[in-house]
Short mmCIF file of C-alpha atoms in Angstrom, two decimals:
data_model
loop_
_atom_site.label_atom_id
_atom_site.label_comp_id
_atom_site.label_asym_id
_atom_site.label_seq_id
_atom_site.Cartn_x
_atom_site.Cartn_y
_atom_site.Cartn_z
CA MET A 253 -61.22 22.08 -211.03
CA ALA A 254 -61.67 25.33 -209.06
CA LYS A 255 -58.61 27.36 -208.28
CA LYS A 256 -57.74 28.06 -204.67
CA PRO A 257 -58.21 31.67 -203.67
CA GLN A 258 -54.91 33.50 -203.39
CA PRO A 259 -54.19 35.29 -200.07
CA VAL A 260 -54.67 39.00 -200.28
CA THR A 261 -51.49 40.91 -199.45
CA THR A 262 -51.66 44.55 -198.48
CA ALA A 263 -48.74 46.82 -199.24
CA VAL A 264 -47.23 48.35 -196.13
CA PRO A 265 -46.57 52.03 -196.69
CA THR A 266 -42.84 52.50 -196.24
CA ALA A 267 -42.69 56.27 -196.68
CA PRO A 268 -44.17 57.17 -193.24
CA ILE A 269 -41.85 54.66 -191.54
CA GLN A 270 -38.84 56.09 -193.33
CA ARG A 271 -39.87 59.60 -192.42
CA ALA A 272 -40.32 58.62 -188.77
CA ALA A 273 -36.90 56.90 -188.72
CA ALA A 274 -35.31 59.93 -190.34
CA SER A 275 -37.01 62.22 -187.83
CA ARG A 276 -35.70 60.13 -184.94
CA GLY A 277 -32.23 60.19 -186.47
CA VAL A 278 -32.30 63.98 -186.76
CA THR A 279 -33.51 64.32 -183.16
CA ILE A 280 -30.76 62.03 -181.87
CA ALA A 281 -28.18 63.94 -183.91
CA SER A 282 -29.34 67.23 -182.37
CA TYR A 283 -29.00 65.76 -178.86
CA LEU A 284 -25.50 64.51 -179.61
CA LEU A 285 -24.42 67.86 -181.06
CA MET A 286 -25.79 69.70 -178.04
CA LEU A 287 -24.01 67.30 -175.68
CA ALA A 288 -20.74 67.73 -177.57
CA ALA A 289 -21.07 71.53 -177.47
CA LEU A 290 -21.73 71.62 -173.72
CA LEU A 291 -18.82 69.28 -172.96
CA LEU A 292 -16.54 71.31 -175.24
CA VAL A 293 -17.45 74.41 -173.24
CA MET A 294 -16.26 72.71 -170.06
CA TRP A 295 -13.13 71.13 -171.53
CA GLU A 296 -11.94 74.33 -173.23
CA HIS A 297 -12.86 76.58 -170.25
CA LEU A 298 -15.42 78.55 -172.27
CA LEU A 299 -18.07 78.67 -169.56
CA PRO A 300 -17.76 82.48 -169.04
CA GLY A 301 -18.37 82.95 -172.75
CA LEU A 302 -21.41 80.67 -172.71
CA LEU A 303 -22.91 82.44 -169.70
CA CYS A 304 -22.33 85.83 -171.33
CA VAL A 305 -23.98 84.62 -174.53
CA CYS A 306 -27.11 83.80 -172.52
CA ILE A 307 -26.91 87.04 -170.53
CA GLY A 308 -26.42 89.13 -173.67
CA PHE A 309 -29.34 87.41 -175.39
CA LEU A 310 -31.78 87.84 -172.49
CA ALA A 311 -30.66 91.39 -171.67
CA THR A 312 -30.92 92.52 -175.30
CA ARG A 313 -34.38 90.99 -175.67
CA TRP A 314 -35.48 92.70 -172.43
CA PHE A 315 -34.12 96.12 -173.42
CA ALA A 316 -35.55 95.84 -176.94
CA ARG A 317 -38.98 94.93 -175.60
CA LEU A 318 -38.84 97.77 -173.08
CA LEU A 319 -37.78 100.33 -175.69
CA ALA A 320 -40.35 99.10 -178.21
CA ASP A 321 -43.18 99.33 -175.65
CA SER A 322 -42.09 102.84 -174.71
CA THR A 323 -41.98 104.09 -178.29
CA ARG A 324 -45.35 102.56 -179.20
CA ARG A 325 -46.98 104.89 -176.70
CA VAL A 326 -45.96 107.84 -178.89
CA PRO A 327 -48.34 107.85 -181.90
CA ALA A 328 -46.07 110.08 -183.97
CA LEU A 329 -43.30 107.48 -184.00
CA GLY A 330 -45.46 104.67 -185.34
CA GLN A 331 -44.33 101.07 -185.58
CA ARG A 332 -41.05 101.73 -187.45
CA THR A 333 -39.13 102.11 -184.22
CA ASP A 334 -39.02 98.34 -183.48
CA GLY A 335 -35.84 97.95 -185.51
CA TRP A 336 -34.23 100.93 -183.82
CA ALA A 337 -35.21 99.52 -180.45
CA GLY A 338 -33.19 96.40 -181.21
CA VAL A 339 -30.18 98.43 -182.30
CA LEU A 340 -30.32 100.59 -179.16
CA ALA A 341 -30.66 97.47 -177.01
CA VAL A 342 -27.49 96.00 -178.56
CA VAL A 343 -25.63 99.27 -177.97
CA LEU A 344 -26.73 99.36 -174.32
CA VAL A 345 -25.68 95.77 -173.68
CA LEU A 346 -22.28 96.14 -175.38
CA VAL A 347 -21.34 99.64 -174.21
CA GLY A 348 -22.77 99.32 -170.69
CA PRO A 349 -20.03 97.06 -169.26
CA ILE A 350 -17.26 99.20 -170.77
CA ALA A 351 -18.80 102.39 -169.36
CA LEU A 352 -19.20 100.76 -165.94
CA ILE A 353 -15.57 99.60 -165.86
CA THR A 354 -14.38 103.05 -166.95
CA LEU A 355 -16.43 104.70 -164.21
CA LEU A 356 -15.09 102.33 -161.56
CA LEU A 357 -11.50 102.90 -162.66
CA SER A 358 -11.97 106.67 -162.61
CA GLN A 359 -13.43 106.50 -159.10
CA ALA A 360 -10.65 104.19 -157.93
CA ARG A 361 -7.83 106.34 -159.32
CA GLU A 362 -6.98 107.87 -155.97
CA TYR A 363 -6.78 104.42 -154.39
CA ILE A 364 -4.41 103.27 -157.13
CA VAL A 365 -2.22 106.36 -156.66
CA ASP A 366 -2.16 105.86 -152.88
CA ALA A 367 -1.50 102.12 -153.19
CA PRO A 368 2.26 102.36 -152.37
CA ASP A 369 1.57 104.30 -149.17
CA GLN A 370 -1.16 101.87 -148.20
CA TYR A 371 1.22 98.98 -148.87
CA ARG A 372 3.87 100.51 -146.59
CA GLU A 373 1.30 101.11 -143.85
CA LEU A 374 0.05 97.54 -144.13
CA LEU A 375 3.63 96.24 -144.06
CA ASP A 376 4.46 98.26 -140.94
CA TYR A 377 1.26 97.12 -139.27
CA THR A 378 2.03 93.49 -140.13
CA ALA A 379 5.59 93.88 -138.82
CA ARG A 380 4.34 95.25 -135.49
CA THR A 381 1.86 92.40 -135.21
CA VAL A 382 4.58 89.84 -135.92
CA LEU A 383 6.91 91.39 -133.33
CA GLU A 384 4.14 91.24 -130.73
CA LEU A 385 3.58 87.59 -131.56
CA ARG A 386 7.32 86.88 -131.28
CA SER A 387 7.35 88.32 -127.77
CA LYS A 388 4.32 86.28 -126.67
CA LEU A 389 4.99 82.91 -128.30
CA PRO A 390 7.44 80.30 -127.06
CA VAL A 391 10.98 80.61 -128.40
CA GLU A 392 10.70 77.33 -130.34
CA ILE A 393 7.82 78.78 -132.37
CA ALA A 394 8.93 82.43 -132.45
CA VAL A 395 12.13 81.61 -134.36
CA TYR A 396 10.04 80.74 -137.42
CA LEU A 397 8.49 84.23 -137.57
CA PRO A 398 10.12 87.14 -139.44
CA GLU A 399 12.05 89.64 -137.36
CA GLY A 400 10.73 92.87 -138.82
CA ALA A 401 9.38 94.76 -141.83
CA ALA A 402 12.48 94.11 -143.95
CA GLU A 403 12.29 90.39 -143.26
CA ILE A 404 8.56 90.31 -144.03
CA GLN A 405 9.16 92.15 -147.30
CA ARG A 406 11.89 89.68 -148.22
CA VAL A 407 9.58 86.73 -147.49
CA ILE A 408 6.82 88.24 -149.61
CA ALA A 409 9.25 88.99 -152.46
CA ASN A 410 10.64 85.44 -152.40
CA TYR A 411 7.14 83.99 -152.42
CA LEU A 412 6.05 86.17 -155.36
CA ARG A 413 9.24 85.29 -157.23
CA ALA A 414 8.59 81.58 -156.68
CA GLN A 415 4.98 81.96 -157.81
CA ALA A 416 5.75 84.21 -160.78
CA GLY A 417 4.92 81.48 -163.29
CA SER A 418 1.63 80.65 -161.63
CA LEU A 419 0.70 84.33 -161.38
CA ALA A 420 1.50 84.84 -165.07
CA VAL A 421 -0.65 81.84 -166.04
CA ALA A 422 -3.47 83.07 -163.80
CA GLY A 423 -3.23 86.54 -165.34
CA ARG A 424 -3.47 85.12 -168.86
CA ALA A 425 -6.40 82.94 -167.80
CA TRP A 426 -8.24 85.98 -166.41
CA LEU A 427 -7.51 87.97 -169.57
CA HIS A 428 -8.77 85.15 -171.80
CA GLY A 429 -11.85 84.77 -169.62
CA ILE A 430 -12.66 88.47 -169.91
CA LEU A 431 -12.10 88.37 -173.68
CA PHE A 432 -14.31 85.30 -174.14
CA SER A 433 -16.95 86.86 -171.90
CA TYR A 434 -17.17 90.02 -173.99
CA VAL A 435 -17.20 88.05 -177.24
CA GLY A 436 -20.02 85.96 -175.79
CA LEU A 437 -21.87 89.16 -174.93
CA ILE A 438 -21.53 90.31 -178.54
CA VAL A 439 -22.73 86.97 -179.91
CA GLY A 440 -25.73 86.84 -177.57
CA SER A 441 -26.84 90.41 -178.23
CA LEU A 442 -26.58 90.03 -182.02
CA ALA A 443 -28.43 86.72 -181.92
CA ALA A 444 -31.26 88.37 -179.96
CA VAL A 445 -32.00 90.88 -182.74
CA SER A 446 -31.40 88.59 -185.71
CA HIS A 447 -34.39 87.71 -187.87
CA ALA A 448 -35.54 84.10 -187.73
CA PRO A 449 -35.68 82.32 -191.10
CA MET A 450 -39.08 81.58 -192.59
CA ARG A 451 -38.34 77.86 -192.74
CA ARG A 452 -35.67 75.74 -191.06
CA LEU A 453 -34.37 72.41 -192.26
CA PRO A 454 -35.01 69.44 -189.92
CA LEU A 455 -31.65 69.44 -188.12
CA ALA A 456 -31.67 73.23 -187.75
CA GLU A 457 -35.20 73.06 -186.30
CA GLN A 458 -34.19 70.42 -183.76
CA LEU A 459 -31.08 72.37 -182.76
CA HIS A 460 -33.23 75.48 -182.37
CA GLN A 461 -35.46 73.55 -179.95
CA ARG A 462 -32.41 72.38 -177.97
CA VAL A 463 -31.06 75.91 -177.69
CA GLN A 464 -34.48 77.29 -176.79
CA THR A 465 -34.84 74.73 -173.98
CA PHE A 466 -31.35 75.61 -172.73
CA GLY A 467 -32.31 79.30 -172.71
CA GLU A 468 -35.44 78.57 -170.68
CA ALA A 469 -33.34 76.67 -168.14
CA PHE A 470 -30.88 79.57 -167.97
CA GLY A 471 -33.72 82.03 -167.35
CA GLN A 472 -34.95 79.93 -164.43
CA ILE A 473 -31.44 79.73 -162.96
CA VAL A 474 -30.95 83.50 -163.26
CA ALA A 475 -34.24 84.18 -161.45
CA ALA A 476 -33.23 81.80 -158.67
CA GLN A 477 -29.74 83.31 -158.45
CA PHE A 478 -31.26 86.77 -157.97
CA TRP A 479 -32.95 85.61 -154.76
CA ILE A 480 -29.79 83.86 -153.61
CA ALA A 481 -27.81 87.08 -154.13
CA ALA A 482 -30.46 89.04 -152.22
CA PHE A 483 -30.30 86.58 -149.32
CA ASN A 484 -26.48 86.71 -149.18
CA THR A 485 -26.61 90.51 -149.31
CA LEU A 486 -29.08 90.61 -146.42
CA LEU A 487 -26.88 88.42 -144.23
CA THR A 488 -23.75 90.41 -145.15
CA ALA A 489 -25.49 93.71 -144.41
CA ILE A 490 -26.59 92.44 -140.98
CA PHE A 491 -23.04 91.30 -140.26
CA LEU A 492 -21.34 94.53 -141.40
CA LEU A 493 -23.90 97.03 -140.11
CA PHE A 494 -24.94 95.46 -136.81
CA VAL A 495 -22.76 92.54 -135.70
CA MET A 496 -19.38 94.15 -136.35
CA PRO A 497 -20.24 97.51 -134.68
CA LEU A 498 -21.58 95.66 -131.62
CA TRP A 499 -18.26 93.89 -131.46
CA GLY A 500 -16.44 97.22 -131.66
CA ALA A 501 -15.14 96.91 -135.24
CA HIS A 502 -16.16 99.14 -138.14
CA LEU A 503 -15.18 98.16 -141.68
CA PRO A 504 -14.56 101.00 -144.14
CA TYR A 505 -16.49 101.18 -147.42
CA THR A 506 -19.38 99.20 -145.93
CA PRO A 507 -22.01 100.44 -148.48
CA ALA A 508 -19.68 99.56 -151.36
CA LEU A 509 -19.06 96.11 -149.87
CA ILE A 510 -22.79 95.46 -149.54
CA THR A 511 -23.37 96.53 -153.15
CA LEU A 512 -20.49 94.34 -154.30
CA THR A 513 -22.01 91.40 -152.42
CA PHE A 514 -25.24 91.67 -154.38
CA LEU A 515 -23.64 92.21 -157.79
CA ALA A 516 -21.06 89.47 -157.32
CA GLY A 517 -23.72 87.17 -155.87
CA LEU A 518 -25.49 87.16 -159.23
CA VAL A 519 -22.62 84.95 -160.44
CA PRO A 520 -23.09 81.51 -158.83
CA ILE A 521 -20.43 80.42 -156.31
CA VAL A 522 -17.51 82.25 -157.96
CA GLY A 523 -18.99 85.69 -157.33
CA ASN A 524 -19.41 84.81 -153.69
CA LEU A 525 -15.75 83.76 -153.46
CA VAL A 526 -14.57 87.05 -155.01
CA CYS A 527 -16.75 89.07 -152.65
CA ASN A 528 -15.50 87.06 -149.66
CA SER A 529 -11.88 87.76 -150.59
CA VAL A 530 -12.51 91.51 -150.86
CA ILE A 531 -14.33 91.69 -147.50
CA THR A 532 -11.58 89.69 -145.80
CA LEU A 533 -8.89 92.01 -147.18
CA VAL A 534 -10.82 95.06 -145.98
CA GLY A 535 -11.16 93.41 -142.57
CA LEU A 536 -7.41 92.85 -142.54
CA SER A 537 -6.91 96.59 -142.95
CA VAL A 538 -8.72 97.02 -139.61
CA SER A 539 -7.09 94.20 -137.65
CA PRO A 540 -6.17 90.54 -138.07
CA VAL A 541 -8.87 89.57 -135.59
CA THR A 542 -11.47 91.43 -137.67
CA ALA A 543 -10.23 89.70 -140.81
CA LEU A 544 -10.47 86.33 -139.07
CA ALA A 545 -14.04 87.08 -137.95
CA CYS A 546 -14.99 88.11 -141.51
CA LEU A 547 -13.35 84.99 -142.91
CA ILE A 548 -15.18 82.66 -140.51
CA PHE A 549 -18.52 84.35 -141.21
CA LEU A 550 -18.01 84.21 -144.97
CA ILE A 551 -16.91 80.57 -144.90
CA VAL A 552 -20.13 79.72 -143.09
CA ILE A 553 -22.13 81.67 -145.68
CA HIS A 554 -20.24 79.96 -148.52
CA LYS A 555 -20.97 76.50 -147.17
CA ALA A 556 -24.57 77.43 -146.49
CA GLU A 557 -24.87 78.57 -150.10
CA TYR A 558 -24.67 74.94 -151.20
CA VAL A 559 -27.96 74.23 -149.44
CA ILE A 560 -29.49 77.65 -150.25
CA ASN A 561 -28.56 77.32 -153.92
CA ALA A 562 -29.96 73.82 -154.13
CA LYS A 563 -33.17 74.81 -152.30
CA VAL A 564 -33.97 77.96 -154.31
CA VAL A 565 -32.85 76.61 -157.68
CA GLY A 566 -34.66 73.34 -157.02
CA ALA A 567 -37.90 75.17 -156.28
CA ARG A 568 -37.61 77.13 -159.54
CA THR A 569 -36.70 74.14 -161.71
CA GLN A 570 -38.69 71.33 -160.01
CA MET A 571 -35.52 69.62 -158.78
CA SER A 572 -35.03 68.04 -155.38
CA VAL A 573 -32.38 69.47 -153.09
CA TRP A 574 -30.55 66.16 -152.76
CA GLU A 575 -30.20 65.58 -156.50
CA LEU A 576 -28.99 69.11 -157.19
CA LEU A 577 -26.49 68.90 -154.33
CA ALA A 578 -25.24 65.57 -155.67
CA VAL A 579 -24.83 67.02 -159.16
CA MET A 580 -22.99 70.07 -157.79
CA PHE A 581 -20.53 67.96 -155.80
CA VAL A 582 -19.87 65.58 -158.71
CA ALA A 583 -19.45 68.44 -161.20
CA GLU A 584 -17.00 70.21 -158.88
CA ALA A 585 -14.99 67.00 -158.52
CA VAL A 586 -14.83 66.53 -162.31
CA PHE A 587 -14.50 70.09 -163.63
CA GLY A 588 -13.46 72.10 -160.56
CA PRO A 589 -15.09 75.45 -159.69
CA ALA A 590 -16.40 75.80 -163.25
CA GLY A 591 -18.33 72.57 -162.79
CA LEU A 592 -19.86 73.93 -159.61
CA VAL A 593 -21.10 76.98 -161.51
CA ALA A 594 -22.36 74.99 -164.50
CA ALA A 595 -23.97 72.14 -162.54
CA PRO A 596 -27.36 73.82 -161.80
CA LEU A 597 -27.67 75.09 -165.38
CA TYR A 598 -26.67 71.85 -167.09
CA TYR A 599 -28.82 69.70 -164.83
CA ALA A 600 -31.83 72.00 -165.22
CA TYR A 601 -31.46 71.74 -169.00
CA LEU A 602 -31.09 67.95 -168.85
CA LYS A 603 -34.19 67.59 -166.73
CA LYS A 604 -36.24 69.85 -169.03
CA GLU A 605 -35.25 67.73 -172.03
CA LEU A 606 -36.16 64.52 -170.19
CA GLN A 607 -39.50 66.00 -169.14
CA ALA A 608 -40.21 67.12 -172.71
CA ALA A 609 -39.55 63.55 -173.90
CA SER A 610 -41.87 62.20 -171.13
CA LEU A 611 -39.03 60.14 -169.67
CA VAL A 612 -39.18 61.56 -166.14
#
C-alpha cells in the first residue's frame, strides 16, 4: 500500500524577524528618550541651556569651518591646522560673550556712577507730574495720588519691601539661567569639535539621528528668527527715527536702542519683551506721554510678532501659520513664556520626525 506524501514544511527564518523587531524597539526607545529629555528641559526650566547648547554647537562649527578654509589657502600651513581651527573656534565662542559683557560694563560705568543723580531727577520729575495731575483731577480721585517726592519715595520703598521675596527669587532665577546658558555654551562648543566614533551601537546611532534632526530644526528656526529680528528692527528704526521726531519727541541713545532691538530680537519673544521694556523706560525719561506712545507701539509690534513669527517660521519649516499659532498658544498656556519660545522649535522637530517616518 503506497504511503501518502507528507506535506512539505518550509522553515521560516526567525533571525531577520527578530532583528527587525529589535530595530523597531531601539527606534521606539530613542523616541521615548528624546521626548523625556525635551519635557525635562521644560519642567526643570533648562530651556536657556538647551538653546545655548545648539547655539554653541552651530557657532563653533561655523567658526571652525571659516578658520579652516582660511588657513588652507596658505600652502605653508598645510592641513595640520584643522585641529587648531577647532580649538580657536571654541575659544572664540566661550570668550566672546565674556568679552562683550566686560566691554558693555566698562562703557556703562559712567551711567552706573550717575545712577543716583538720575534717580533723583526722575523722582522729582515724577513728583511734579503727580502734583499737576492732582490739580487737574477731581478731588475724589486726587486723594489717592501721592502728595510729593517724599510720598512717592515712600510708596516705592513700601512696594519694593513687599516684593523683596519675589525680587530675590527672580534674581536667583536670572542667575541660574545665565549659569545654565554658559554651561550649555560650553557643552555645545565642545561637542562640535569632538571626534565621532568609528562605530556606534544601535541605540547610540538612533539617538544621534534624533539629535541631528533636532539640530536641523534649530538651524531652520534660527534662520527664520534672523529675518524676524530684521523686520522688528526696521519697524523700530522707522518709529524712533521718523515717527517720534515728527511728533516732536526725540529719544536719547536711539542708535543703541536700534542695535539692541536687532540683537534681542534674535531671541524669540523674550528678547522682544526685554527690548520693549528698555525702550519704554527710555521714553519715560523724556515724558510719560512719550513712554505711553512707545508702549502702545511696542505692544502692537509684540502682538504682530505672533503672526510674523508663524508666517516666517512656517515658510522655513513647511508649517502652516494656523498650526504654528495654535502650538504657540497651547505651549504658552502650559509652560508660560518658555513654552512660547520653545513651541516653534519643538514643533518643527516633531514635524521633521513625522516626515522622516512618512507619517505626514
